GROMACS .gro file of C-alpha atoms in nm:
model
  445
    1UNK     CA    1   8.045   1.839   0.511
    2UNK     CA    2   8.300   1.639   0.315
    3UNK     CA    3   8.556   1.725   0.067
    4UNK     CA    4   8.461   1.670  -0.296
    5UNK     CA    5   8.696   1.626  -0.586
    6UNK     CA    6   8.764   1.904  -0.887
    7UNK     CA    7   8.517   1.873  -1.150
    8UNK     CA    8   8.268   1.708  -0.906
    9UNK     CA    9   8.092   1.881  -0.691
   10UNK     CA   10   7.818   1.749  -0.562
   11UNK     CA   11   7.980   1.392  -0.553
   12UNK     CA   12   8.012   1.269  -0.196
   13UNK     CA   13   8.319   1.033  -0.146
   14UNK     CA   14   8.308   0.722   0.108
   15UNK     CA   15   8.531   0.913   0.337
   16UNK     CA   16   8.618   1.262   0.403
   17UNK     CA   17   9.007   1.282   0.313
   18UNK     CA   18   9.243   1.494   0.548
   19UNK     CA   19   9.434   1.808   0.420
   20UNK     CA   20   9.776   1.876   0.528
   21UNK     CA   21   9.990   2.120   0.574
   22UNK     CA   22  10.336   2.203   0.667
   23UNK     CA   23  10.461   2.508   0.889
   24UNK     CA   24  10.796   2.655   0.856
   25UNK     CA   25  10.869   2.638   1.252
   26UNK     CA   26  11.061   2.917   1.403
   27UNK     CA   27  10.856   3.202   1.632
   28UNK     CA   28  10.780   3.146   1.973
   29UNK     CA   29  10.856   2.898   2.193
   30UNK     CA   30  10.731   2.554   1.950
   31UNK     CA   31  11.100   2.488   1.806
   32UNK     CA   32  11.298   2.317   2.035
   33UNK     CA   33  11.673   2.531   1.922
   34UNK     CA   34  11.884   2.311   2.172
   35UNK     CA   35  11.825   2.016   1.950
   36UNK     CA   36  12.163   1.914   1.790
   37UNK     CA   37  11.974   1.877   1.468
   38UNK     CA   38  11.876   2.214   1.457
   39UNK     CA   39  11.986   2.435   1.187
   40UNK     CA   40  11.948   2.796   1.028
   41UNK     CA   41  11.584   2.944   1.004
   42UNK     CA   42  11.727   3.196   0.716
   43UNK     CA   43  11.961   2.964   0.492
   44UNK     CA   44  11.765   2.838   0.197
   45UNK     CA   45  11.852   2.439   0.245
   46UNK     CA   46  11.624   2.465   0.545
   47UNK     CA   47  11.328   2.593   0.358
   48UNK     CA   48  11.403   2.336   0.056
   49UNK     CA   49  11.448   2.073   0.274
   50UNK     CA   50  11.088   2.105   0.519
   51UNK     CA   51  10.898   2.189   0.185
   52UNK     CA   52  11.093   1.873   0.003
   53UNK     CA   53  10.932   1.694   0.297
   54UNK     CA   54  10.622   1.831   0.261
   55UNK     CA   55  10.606   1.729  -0.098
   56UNK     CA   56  10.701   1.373  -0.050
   57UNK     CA   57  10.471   1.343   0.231
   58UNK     CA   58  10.205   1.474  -0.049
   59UNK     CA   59  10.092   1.777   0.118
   60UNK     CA   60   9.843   2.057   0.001
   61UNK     CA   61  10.085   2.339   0.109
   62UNK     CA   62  10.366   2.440   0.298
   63UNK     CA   63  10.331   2.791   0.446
   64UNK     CA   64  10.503   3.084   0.593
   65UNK     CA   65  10.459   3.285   0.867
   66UNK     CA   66  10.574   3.688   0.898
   67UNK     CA   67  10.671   3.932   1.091
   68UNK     CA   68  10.758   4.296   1.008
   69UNK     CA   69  10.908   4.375   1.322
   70UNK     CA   70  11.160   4.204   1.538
   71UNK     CA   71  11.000   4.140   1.832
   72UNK     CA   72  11.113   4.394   2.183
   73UNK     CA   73  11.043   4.262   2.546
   74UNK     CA   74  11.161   4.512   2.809
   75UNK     CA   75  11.266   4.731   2.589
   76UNK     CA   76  11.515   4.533   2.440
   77UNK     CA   77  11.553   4.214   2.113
   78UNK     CA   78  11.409   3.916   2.229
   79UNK     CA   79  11.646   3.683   2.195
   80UNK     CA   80  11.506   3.374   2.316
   81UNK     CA   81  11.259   3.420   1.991
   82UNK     CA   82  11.398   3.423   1.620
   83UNK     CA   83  11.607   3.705   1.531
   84UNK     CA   84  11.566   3.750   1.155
   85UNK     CA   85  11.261   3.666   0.876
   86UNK     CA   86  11.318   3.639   0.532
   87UNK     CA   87  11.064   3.813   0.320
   88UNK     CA   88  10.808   3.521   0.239
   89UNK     CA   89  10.718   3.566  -0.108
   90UNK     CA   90  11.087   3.578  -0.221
   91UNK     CA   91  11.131   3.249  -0.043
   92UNK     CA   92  10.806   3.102  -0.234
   93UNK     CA   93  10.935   3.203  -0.530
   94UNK     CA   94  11.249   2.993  -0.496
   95UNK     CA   95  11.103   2.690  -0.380
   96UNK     CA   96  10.887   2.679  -0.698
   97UNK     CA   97  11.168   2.600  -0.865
   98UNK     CA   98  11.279   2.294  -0.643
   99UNK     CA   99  10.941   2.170  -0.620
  100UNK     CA  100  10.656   2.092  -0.870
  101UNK     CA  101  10.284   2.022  -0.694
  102UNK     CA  102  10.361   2.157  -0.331
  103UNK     CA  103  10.134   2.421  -0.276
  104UNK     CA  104  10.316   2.822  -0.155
  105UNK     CA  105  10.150   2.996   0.136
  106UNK     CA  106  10.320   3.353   0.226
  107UNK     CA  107  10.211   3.567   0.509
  108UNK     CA  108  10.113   3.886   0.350
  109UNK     CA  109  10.007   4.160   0.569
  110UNK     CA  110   9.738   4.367   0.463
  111UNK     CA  111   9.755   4.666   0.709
  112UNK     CA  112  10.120   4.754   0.544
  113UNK     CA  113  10.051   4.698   0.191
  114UNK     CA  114   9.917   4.812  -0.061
  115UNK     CA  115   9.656   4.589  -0.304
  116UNK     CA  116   9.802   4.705  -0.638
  117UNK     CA  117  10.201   4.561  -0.556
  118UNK     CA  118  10.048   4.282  -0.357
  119UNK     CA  119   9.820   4.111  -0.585
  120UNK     CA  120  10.152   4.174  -0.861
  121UNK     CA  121  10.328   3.940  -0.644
  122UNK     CA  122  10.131   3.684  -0.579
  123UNK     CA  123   9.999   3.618  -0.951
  124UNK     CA  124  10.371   3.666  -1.023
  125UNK     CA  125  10.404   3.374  -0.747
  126UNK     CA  126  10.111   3.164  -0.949
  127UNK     CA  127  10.215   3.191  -1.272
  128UNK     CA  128  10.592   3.091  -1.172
  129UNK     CA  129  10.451   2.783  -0.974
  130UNK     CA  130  10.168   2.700  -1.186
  131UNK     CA  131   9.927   2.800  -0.974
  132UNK     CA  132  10.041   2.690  -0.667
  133UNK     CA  133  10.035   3.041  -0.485
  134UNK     CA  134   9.825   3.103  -0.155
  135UNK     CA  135   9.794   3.395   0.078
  136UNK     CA  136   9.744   3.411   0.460
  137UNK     CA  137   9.600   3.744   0.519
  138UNK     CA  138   9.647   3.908   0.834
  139UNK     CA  139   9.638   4.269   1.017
  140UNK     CA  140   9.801   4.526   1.256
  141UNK     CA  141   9.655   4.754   1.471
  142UNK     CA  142   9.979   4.857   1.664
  143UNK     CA  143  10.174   5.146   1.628
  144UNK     CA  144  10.502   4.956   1.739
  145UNK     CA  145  10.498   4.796   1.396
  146UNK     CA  146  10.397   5.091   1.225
  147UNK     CA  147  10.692   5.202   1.303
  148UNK     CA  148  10.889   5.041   1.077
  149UNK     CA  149  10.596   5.228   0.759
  150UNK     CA  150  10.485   5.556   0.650
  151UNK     CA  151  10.214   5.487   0.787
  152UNK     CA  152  10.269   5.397   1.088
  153UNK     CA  153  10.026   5.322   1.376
  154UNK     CA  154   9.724   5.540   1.142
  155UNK     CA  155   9.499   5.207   1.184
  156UNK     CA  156   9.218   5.185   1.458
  157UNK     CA  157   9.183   4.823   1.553
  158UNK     CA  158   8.824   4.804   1.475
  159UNK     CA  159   8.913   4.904   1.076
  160UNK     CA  160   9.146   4.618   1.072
  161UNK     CA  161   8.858   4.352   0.909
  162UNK     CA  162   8.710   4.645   0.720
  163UNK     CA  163   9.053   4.727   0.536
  164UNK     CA  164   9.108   4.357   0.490
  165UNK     CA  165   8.775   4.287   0.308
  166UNK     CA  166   8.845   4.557   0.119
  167UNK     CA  167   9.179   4.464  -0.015
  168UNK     CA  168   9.099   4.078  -0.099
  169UNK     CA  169   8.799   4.184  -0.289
  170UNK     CA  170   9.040   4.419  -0.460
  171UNK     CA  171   9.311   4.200  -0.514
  172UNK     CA  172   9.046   3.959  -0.657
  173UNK     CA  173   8.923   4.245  -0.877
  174UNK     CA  174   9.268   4.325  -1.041
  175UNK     CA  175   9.335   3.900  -1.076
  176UNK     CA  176   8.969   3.887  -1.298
  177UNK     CA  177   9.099   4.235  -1.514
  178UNK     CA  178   9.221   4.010  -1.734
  179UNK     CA  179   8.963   3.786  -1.970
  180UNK     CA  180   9.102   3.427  -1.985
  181UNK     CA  181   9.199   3.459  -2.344
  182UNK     CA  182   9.412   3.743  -2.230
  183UNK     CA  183   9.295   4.058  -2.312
  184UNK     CA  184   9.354   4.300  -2.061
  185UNK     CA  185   9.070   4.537  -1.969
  186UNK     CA  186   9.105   4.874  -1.700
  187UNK     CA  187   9.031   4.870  -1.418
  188UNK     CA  188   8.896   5.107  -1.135
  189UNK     CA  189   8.770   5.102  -0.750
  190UNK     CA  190   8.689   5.360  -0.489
  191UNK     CA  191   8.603   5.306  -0.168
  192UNK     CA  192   8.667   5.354   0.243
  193UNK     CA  193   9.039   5.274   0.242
  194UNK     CA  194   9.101   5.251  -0.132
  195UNK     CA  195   9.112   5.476  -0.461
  196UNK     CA  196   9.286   5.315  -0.750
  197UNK     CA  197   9.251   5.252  -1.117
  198UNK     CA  198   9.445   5.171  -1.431
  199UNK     CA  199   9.569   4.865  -1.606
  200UNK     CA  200   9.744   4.565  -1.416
  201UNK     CA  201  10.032   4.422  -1.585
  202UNK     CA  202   9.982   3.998  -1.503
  203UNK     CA  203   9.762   3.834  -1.729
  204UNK     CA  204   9.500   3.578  -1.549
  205UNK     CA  205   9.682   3.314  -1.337
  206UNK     CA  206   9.667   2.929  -1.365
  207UNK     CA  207   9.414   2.915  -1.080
  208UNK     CA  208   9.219   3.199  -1.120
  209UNK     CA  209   9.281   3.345  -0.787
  210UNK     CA  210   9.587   3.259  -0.550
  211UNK     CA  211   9.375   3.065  -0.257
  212UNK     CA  212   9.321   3.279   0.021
  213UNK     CA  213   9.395   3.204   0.397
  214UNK     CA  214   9.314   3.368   0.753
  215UNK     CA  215   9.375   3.278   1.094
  216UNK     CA  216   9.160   3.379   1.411
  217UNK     CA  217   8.928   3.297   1.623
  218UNK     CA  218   8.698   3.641   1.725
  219UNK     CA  219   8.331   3.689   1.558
  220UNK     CA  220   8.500   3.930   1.327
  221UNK     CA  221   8.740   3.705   1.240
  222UNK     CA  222   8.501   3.401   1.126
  223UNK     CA  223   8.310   3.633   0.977
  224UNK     CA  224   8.553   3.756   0.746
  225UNK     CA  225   8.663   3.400   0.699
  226UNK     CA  226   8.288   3.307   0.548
  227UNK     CA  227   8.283   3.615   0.379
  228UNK     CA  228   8.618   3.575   0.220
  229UNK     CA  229   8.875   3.320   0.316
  230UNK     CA  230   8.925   2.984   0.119
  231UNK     CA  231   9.113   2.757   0.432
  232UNK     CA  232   9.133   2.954   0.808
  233UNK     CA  233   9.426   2.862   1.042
  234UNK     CA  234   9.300   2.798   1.364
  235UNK     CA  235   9.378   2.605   1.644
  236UNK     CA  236   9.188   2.413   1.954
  237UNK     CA  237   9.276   2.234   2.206
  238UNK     CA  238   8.980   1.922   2.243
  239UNK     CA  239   8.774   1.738   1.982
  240UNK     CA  240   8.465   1.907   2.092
  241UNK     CA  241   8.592   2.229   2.116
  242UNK     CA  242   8.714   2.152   1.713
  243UNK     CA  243   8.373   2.093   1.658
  244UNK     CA  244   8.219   2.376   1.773
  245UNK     CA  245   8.440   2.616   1.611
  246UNK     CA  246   8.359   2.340   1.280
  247UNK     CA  247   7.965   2.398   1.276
  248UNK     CA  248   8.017   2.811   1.344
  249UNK     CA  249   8.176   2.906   1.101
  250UNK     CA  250   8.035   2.669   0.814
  251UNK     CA  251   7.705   2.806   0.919
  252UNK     CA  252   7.768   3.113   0.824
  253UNK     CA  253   7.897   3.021   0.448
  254UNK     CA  254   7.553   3.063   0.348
  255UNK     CA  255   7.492   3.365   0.382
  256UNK     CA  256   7.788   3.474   0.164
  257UNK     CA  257   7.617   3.184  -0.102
  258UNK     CA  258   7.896   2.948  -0.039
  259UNK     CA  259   7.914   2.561  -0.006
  260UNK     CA  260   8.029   2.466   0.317
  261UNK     CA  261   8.342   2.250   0.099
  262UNK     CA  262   8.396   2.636  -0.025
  263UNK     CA  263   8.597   2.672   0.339
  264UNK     CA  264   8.907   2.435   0.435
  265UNK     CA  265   8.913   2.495   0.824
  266UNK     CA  266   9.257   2.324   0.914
  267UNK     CA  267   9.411   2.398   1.286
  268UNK     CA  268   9.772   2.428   1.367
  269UNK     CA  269   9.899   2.132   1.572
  270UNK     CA  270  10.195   1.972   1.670
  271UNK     CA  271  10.289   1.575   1.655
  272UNK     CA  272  10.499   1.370   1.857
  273UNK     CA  273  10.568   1.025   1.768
  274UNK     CA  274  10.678   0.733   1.975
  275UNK     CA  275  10.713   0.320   1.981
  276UNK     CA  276  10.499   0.312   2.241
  277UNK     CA  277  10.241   0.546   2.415
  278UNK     CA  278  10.483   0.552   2.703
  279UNK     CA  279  10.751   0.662   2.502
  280UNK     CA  280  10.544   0.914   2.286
  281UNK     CA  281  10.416   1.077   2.619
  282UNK     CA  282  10.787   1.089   2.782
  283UNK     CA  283  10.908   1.252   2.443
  284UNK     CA  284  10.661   1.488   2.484
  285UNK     CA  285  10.688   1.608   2.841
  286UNK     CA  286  11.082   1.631   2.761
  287UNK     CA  287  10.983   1.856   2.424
  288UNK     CA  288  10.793   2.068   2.658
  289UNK     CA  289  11.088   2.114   2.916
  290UNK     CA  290  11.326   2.227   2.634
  291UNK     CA  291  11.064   2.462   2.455
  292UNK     CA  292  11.005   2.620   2.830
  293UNK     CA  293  11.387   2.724   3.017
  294UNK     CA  294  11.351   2.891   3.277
  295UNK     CA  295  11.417   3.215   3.089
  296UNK     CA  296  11.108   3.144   2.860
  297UNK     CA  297  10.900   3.065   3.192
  298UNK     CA  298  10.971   3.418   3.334
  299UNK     CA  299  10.888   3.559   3.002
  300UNK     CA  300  10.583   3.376   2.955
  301UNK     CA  301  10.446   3.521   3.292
  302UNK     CA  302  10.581   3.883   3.202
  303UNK     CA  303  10.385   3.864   2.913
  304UNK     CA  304  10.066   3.767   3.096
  305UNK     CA  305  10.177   3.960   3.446
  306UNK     CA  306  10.289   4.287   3.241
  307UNK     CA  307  10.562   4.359   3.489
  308UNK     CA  308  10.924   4.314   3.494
  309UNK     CA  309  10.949   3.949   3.731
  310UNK     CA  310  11.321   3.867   3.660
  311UNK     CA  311  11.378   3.835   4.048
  312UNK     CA  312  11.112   3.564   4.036
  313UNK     CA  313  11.238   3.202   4.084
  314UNK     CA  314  11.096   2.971   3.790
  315UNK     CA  315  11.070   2.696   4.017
  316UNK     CA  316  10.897   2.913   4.280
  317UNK     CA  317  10.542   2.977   4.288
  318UNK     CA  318  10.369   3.215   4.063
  319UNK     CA  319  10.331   3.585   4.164
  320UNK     CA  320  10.088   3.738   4.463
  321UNK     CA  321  10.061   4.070   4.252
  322UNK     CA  322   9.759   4.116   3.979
  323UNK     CA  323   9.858   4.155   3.643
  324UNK     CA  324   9.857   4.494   3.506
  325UNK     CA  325   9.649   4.556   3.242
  326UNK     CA  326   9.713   4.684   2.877
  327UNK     CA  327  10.071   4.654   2.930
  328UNK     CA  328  10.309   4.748   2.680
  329UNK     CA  329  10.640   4.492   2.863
  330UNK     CA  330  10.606   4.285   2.532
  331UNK     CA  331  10.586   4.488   2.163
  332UNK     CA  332  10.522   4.293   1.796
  333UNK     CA  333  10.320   4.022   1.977
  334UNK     CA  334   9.976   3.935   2.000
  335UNK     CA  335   9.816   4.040   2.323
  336UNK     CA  336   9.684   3.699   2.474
  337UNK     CA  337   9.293   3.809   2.525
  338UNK     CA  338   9.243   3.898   2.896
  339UNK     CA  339   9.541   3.847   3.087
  340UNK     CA  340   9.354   3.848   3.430
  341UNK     CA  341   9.146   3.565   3.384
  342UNK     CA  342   9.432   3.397   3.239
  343UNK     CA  343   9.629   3.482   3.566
  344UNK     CA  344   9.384   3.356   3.749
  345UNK     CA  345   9.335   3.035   3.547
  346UNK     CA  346   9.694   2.950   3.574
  347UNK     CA  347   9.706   3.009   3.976
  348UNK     CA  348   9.413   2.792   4.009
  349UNK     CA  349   9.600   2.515   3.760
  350UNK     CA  350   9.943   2.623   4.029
  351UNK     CA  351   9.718   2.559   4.351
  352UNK     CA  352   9.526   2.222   4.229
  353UNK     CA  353   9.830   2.024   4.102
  354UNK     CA  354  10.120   2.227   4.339
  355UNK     CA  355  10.301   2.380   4.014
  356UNK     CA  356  10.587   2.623   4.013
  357UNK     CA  357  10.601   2.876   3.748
  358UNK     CA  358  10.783   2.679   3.513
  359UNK     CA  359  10.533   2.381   3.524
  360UNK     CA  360  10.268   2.564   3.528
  361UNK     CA  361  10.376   2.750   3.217
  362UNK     CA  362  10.469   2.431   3.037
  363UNK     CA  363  10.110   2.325   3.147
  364UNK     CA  364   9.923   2.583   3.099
  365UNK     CA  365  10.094   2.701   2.775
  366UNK     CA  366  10.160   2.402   2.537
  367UNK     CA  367   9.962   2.412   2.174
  368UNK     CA  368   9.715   2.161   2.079
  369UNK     CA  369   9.918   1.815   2.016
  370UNK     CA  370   9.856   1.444   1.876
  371UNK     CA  371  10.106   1.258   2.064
  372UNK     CA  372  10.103   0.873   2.094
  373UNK     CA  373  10.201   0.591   1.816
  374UNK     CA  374  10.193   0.613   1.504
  375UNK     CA  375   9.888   0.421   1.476
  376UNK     CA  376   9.739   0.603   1.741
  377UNK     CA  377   9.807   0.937   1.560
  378UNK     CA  378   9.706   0.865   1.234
  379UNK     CA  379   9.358   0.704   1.377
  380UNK     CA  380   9.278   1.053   1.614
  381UNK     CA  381   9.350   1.251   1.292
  382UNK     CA  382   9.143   1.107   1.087
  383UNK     CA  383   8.878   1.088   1.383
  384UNK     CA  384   8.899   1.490   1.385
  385UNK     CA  385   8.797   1.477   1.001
  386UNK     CA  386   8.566   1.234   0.991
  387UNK     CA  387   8.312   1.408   1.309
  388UNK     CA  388   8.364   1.778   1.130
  389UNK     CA  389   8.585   1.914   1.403
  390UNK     CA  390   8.875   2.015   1.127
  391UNK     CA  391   8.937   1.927   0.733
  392UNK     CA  392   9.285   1.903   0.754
  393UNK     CA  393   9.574   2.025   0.994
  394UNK     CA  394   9.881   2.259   0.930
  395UNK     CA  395  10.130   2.078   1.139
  396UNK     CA  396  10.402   2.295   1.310
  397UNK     CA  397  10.712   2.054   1.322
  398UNK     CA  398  10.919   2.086   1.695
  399UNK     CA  399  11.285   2.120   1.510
  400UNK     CA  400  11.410   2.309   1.188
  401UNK     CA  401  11.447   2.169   0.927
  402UNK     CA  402  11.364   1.799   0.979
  403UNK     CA  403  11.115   1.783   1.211
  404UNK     CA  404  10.817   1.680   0.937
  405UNK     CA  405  11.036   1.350   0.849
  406UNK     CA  406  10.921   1.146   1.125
  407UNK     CA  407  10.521   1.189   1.010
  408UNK     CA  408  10.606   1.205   0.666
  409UNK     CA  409  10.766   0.850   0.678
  410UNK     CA  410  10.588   0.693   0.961
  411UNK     CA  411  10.241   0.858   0.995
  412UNK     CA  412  10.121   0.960   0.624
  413UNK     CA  413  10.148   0.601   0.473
  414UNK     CA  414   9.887   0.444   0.801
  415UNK     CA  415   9.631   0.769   0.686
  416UNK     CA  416   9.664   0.648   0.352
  417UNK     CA  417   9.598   0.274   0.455
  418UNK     CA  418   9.291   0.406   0.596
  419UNK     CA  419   9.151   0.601   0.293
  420UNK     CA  420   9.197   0.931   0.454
  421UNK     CA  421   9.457   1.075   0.228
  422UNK     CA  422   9.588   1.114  -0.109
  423UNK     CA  423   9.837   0.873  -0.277
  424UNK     CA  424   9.930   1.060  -0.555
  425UNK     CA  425   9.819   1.407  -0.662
  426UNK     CA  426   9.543   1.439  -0.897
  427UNK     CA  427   9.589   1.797  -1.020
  428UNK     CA  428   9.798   2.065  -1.066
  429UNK     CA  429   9.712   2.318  -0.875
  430UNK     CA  430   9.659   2.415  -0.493
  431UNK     CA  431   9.295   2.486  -0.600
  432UNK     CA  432   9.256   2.140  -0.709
  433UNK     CA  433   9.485   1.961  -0.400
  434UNK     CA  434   9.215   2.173  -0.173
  435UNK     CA  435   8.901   2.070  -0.373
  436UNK     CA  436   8.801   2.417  -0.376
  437UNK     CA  437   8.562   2.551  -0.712
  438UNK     CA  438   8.804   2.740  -0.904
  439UNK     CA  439   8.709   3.153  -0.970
  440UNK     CA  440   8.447   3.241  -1.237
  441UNK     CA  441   8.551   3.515  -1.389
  442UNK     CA  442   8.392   3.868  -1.312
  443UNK     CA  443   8.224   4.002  -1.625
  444UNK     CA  444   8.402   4.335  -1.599
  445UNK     CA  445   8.679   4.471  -1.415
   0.00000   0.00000   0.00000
C-alpha cells in the first residue's frame, strides 16, 4: 500500500513518502497555555503564522478543529479549556490569501447543517484557494449542542453515519451539477434525511471535489470512512496497534471499488524534540506536568468518575467510589467509551506503579507522542509509513502559534534526507499533494 504520484497510478515508488499535517492546537488539555510564548487562539497572526509554518515545512494541509458549543463542566464555562472558536471556513478563507500550495481543512459539522449552504462554502473555499479546500466531517448526537439550533437534540445517535453518508454524497452531487466546461445543469435528490432540488450557483471547482476527511475509530466509523472519506484522523498509541487499525480499514476499500491509495489514514500525534534522548524525555515529562495542574487532574477524573470530586487531593490517591454511569458532569465533550473499565484501568495503573491522581492522569491520559532526537524522530516516522501502520500524521503542536517551528526546521529536512518526503511541491492542488485520483464527473446531476 504505497502512495503513488498524480497522473500515475499504478506506478510504485522506491519508498512510501509520509503526509503531513498541521493542527491548529487549542482544545483540551495538549497546549501547554503557561508557556511564555503562548499567544491568542482567535487573533489572525496566530493562524497565519502555524499555517506559514506548515507551508514552509511543505505540508499537505493545515486543519481546523470546531466546536459549536462552549464547552460546560458542573454546570458552569470550562475555563481551563478554550473559551472562544472562530468559525473555520472564514478563517480558511483568509489564509488562502497568505498562502499559495498549503492545503485548508475546516471542521464542518454535518448534524447542524444543511448540504445545500455547506457544499456553497466549501467550493467557494476551492475556487478562492485553487483547490486547496478539504472537509473533516463530523456528527452530534447530543441535545446540549442542539441547543444552540432549531433543531436541536432531534438526532438519534444511531442516524448520525446515516445522515452523514447522505450529505457527502449530496454535497458531491451538487459539486458534479456543473459539466467541466461550465454549463450548469438542475439538480434534484430525495431521500431519508434530505429533499432538495434546483440549480447550485458555483461552477465545478479546481479539484473536482474538496477532499473529504473523518475521524473515529468505531465499526461505523471505518465504515463510513471506506465508503466515503478521502484521509481519516485517527490516533493510536503503539506501532502495532497503527497497524491493525492500517490493514482494517484498507480492507474494506474494496468493497466500495476503491484502491487502497484512494484512503490517506494519518493519526494525530504530538512531537517533542530534544539534543539528546535524555533531554527529549525530560522535556516531555515536564510538557505533561504543565498540560495536567492539578485543576485539570480533578477534572480529568470527574469526567471519567461522573461526580463532583473537588474535595479530592490531586496528589492523593484516586477515588474508592465507582464511577457513575451516563453522567451528564461534563456537556459538549465526547463521552470517553466506558468509563468503568477505564476507572478500573487507571486504579490498576495507580496500584502497580503507586500513582496519585495527578500522575496517574498524566499517565494514563497523554496522546500518542514521538519524542526523542531529531534523528530518532524522523527515523520512527518514517518506520510507521514504511510497515503500513499510518500514511502520514497530523501533528498537534504543544504551544500556539509556534510550536510546529521546531519540526519544521529540525525534523522535516532528516525525512527528506531519507526519501520519505517531498522537497518541493509537485502540484497545485490538495488532491495532487495527497496523491488521491481526482473526481470523474457524474454523467448527470
Amino acid at each position: 500500500m504505497t502512495v503513488r504520484t498524480r497522473g500515475a497510478r499504478g506506478r510504485r515508488p522506491l519508498k512510501k513518502h509520509c503526509h503531513l499535517a498541521a493542527h491548529f492546537p487549542g482544545v483540551n488539555n495538549t497546549t501547554v497555555w503557561s508557556d511564555p510564548r503562548s499567544r491568542s487562539q482567535i487573533d489572525f497572526s496566530s493562524f497565519e503564522h502555524l499555517a506559514r509554518t506548515a507551508e514552509r515545512g511543505l505540508f499537505d494541509f493545515f486543519f481546523l478543529a470546531e466546536g459549536l458549543r462552549l464547552r460546560e463542566h458542573k454546570g458552569r464555562i470550562h475555563d481551563l479549556d478554550v473559551v472562544g472558536r472562530p468559525e473555520s471556513l472564514t478563517v480558511l478563507n483568509a489564509l488562502a490569501g497568505v498562502t499559495e500550495h498549503l492545503g485548508l481543512a475546516a471542521t464542518v459539522n454535518a448534524t447542524f447543517n444543511e448540504p445545500y449552504e455547506l457544499a456553497r462554502r466549501l467550493a467557494t473555499l476551492d475556487h478562492l484557494s485553487g483547490g486547496r479546500a478539504a472537509w473533516n466531517v463530523v456528527t452530534s448526537s447530543d441535545a446540549f449542542t442542539g441547543e444552540n439550533f432549531r433543531r436541536g437534540g432531534f438526532l438519534d445517535r444511531a442516524d448520525r453515519y446515516t445522515r452523514a453518508a447522505e450529505f457527502v454524497g449530496l454535497a458531491r452531487k451538487l459539486w458534479d451539477s456543473w459539466t467541466p466546461d461550465g454549463v450548469p445543469r438542475p439538480f434534484a435528490h430525495r431521500g431519508q434525511h434530505f429533499d432538495i432540488a434546483g440549480e447550485f450557483t458555483v461552477p465545478r471547482s479546481p479539484q473536482g471535489h474538496p477532499v473529504v476527511i473523518q475521524a473515529g475509530d468505531s465499526a461505523e466509523g471505518r465504515e463510513f470512512a471506506a465508503s466515503t472519506a478521502d484521509v481519516v484522523f485517527t490516533r493510536h498509541g503503539t506501532l502495532e496497534a497503527g497497524r491493525s487499525f492500517y490493514g482494517d480499514v484498507k480492507r474494506r476499500l474494496e468493497k466500495y471499488g476503491r484502491n487502497p491509495d484512494d484512503l490517506k489514514i494519518m493519526p494525530g500525534v504530538t512531537v517533542v524534540l530534544g539534543d539528546t534522548a535524555a533531554e527529549a524525555q525530560e522535556r516531555a515529562a515536564e510538557i505533561r506536568r504543565q498540560q495536567v495542574s492539578p485543576q485539570n487532574a480533578i477534572l480529568a477524573l470527574e469526567q471519567i468518575w461522573g461526580v463532583d470530586l473537588s474535595a479530592y487531593d490531586p496528589d492523593g490517591p484516586l477515588p474508592e467510589i465507582d464511577p457513575v454511569a451516563d453522567s451528564a458532569i461534563t456537556q459538549g465533550r465526547t463521552r470517553r467509551g466506558d468509563t468503568v473499565a477505564i476507572a478500573e484501568k487507571w486504579r490498576a495503573l495507580s496500584k502497580e506503579k503507586g500513582l496519585s491522581i495527578r500522575q496517574t492522569v498524566i499517565e494514563a491520559g497523554g496522546r500518542q507522542s514521538f519524542i526523542g532526537t531529531p534523528e530518532a524522530v524522523a527515523a520512527e516516522l518514517d518506520e510507521y509509513v514504511q510497515k503500513d501502520a499510518a500514511d502520514g500524521f497530523i501533528l498537534q503542536p504543544l504551544i500556539t502559534p509556534v510550536g510546529l517551528d521546531e519540526f519544521v526546521d529540525r525534523v522535516v529536512p532528516l525525512l527528506q534526507e531519507r526519501g520519505a518526503f517531498r522537497t518541493e511541491y509537485q502540484g497545485l492542488t490538495l488532491r495532487s499533494h495527497l496523491g488521491l485520483p481526482d473526481p470523474v464527473p457524474s454523467v448527470s446531476a
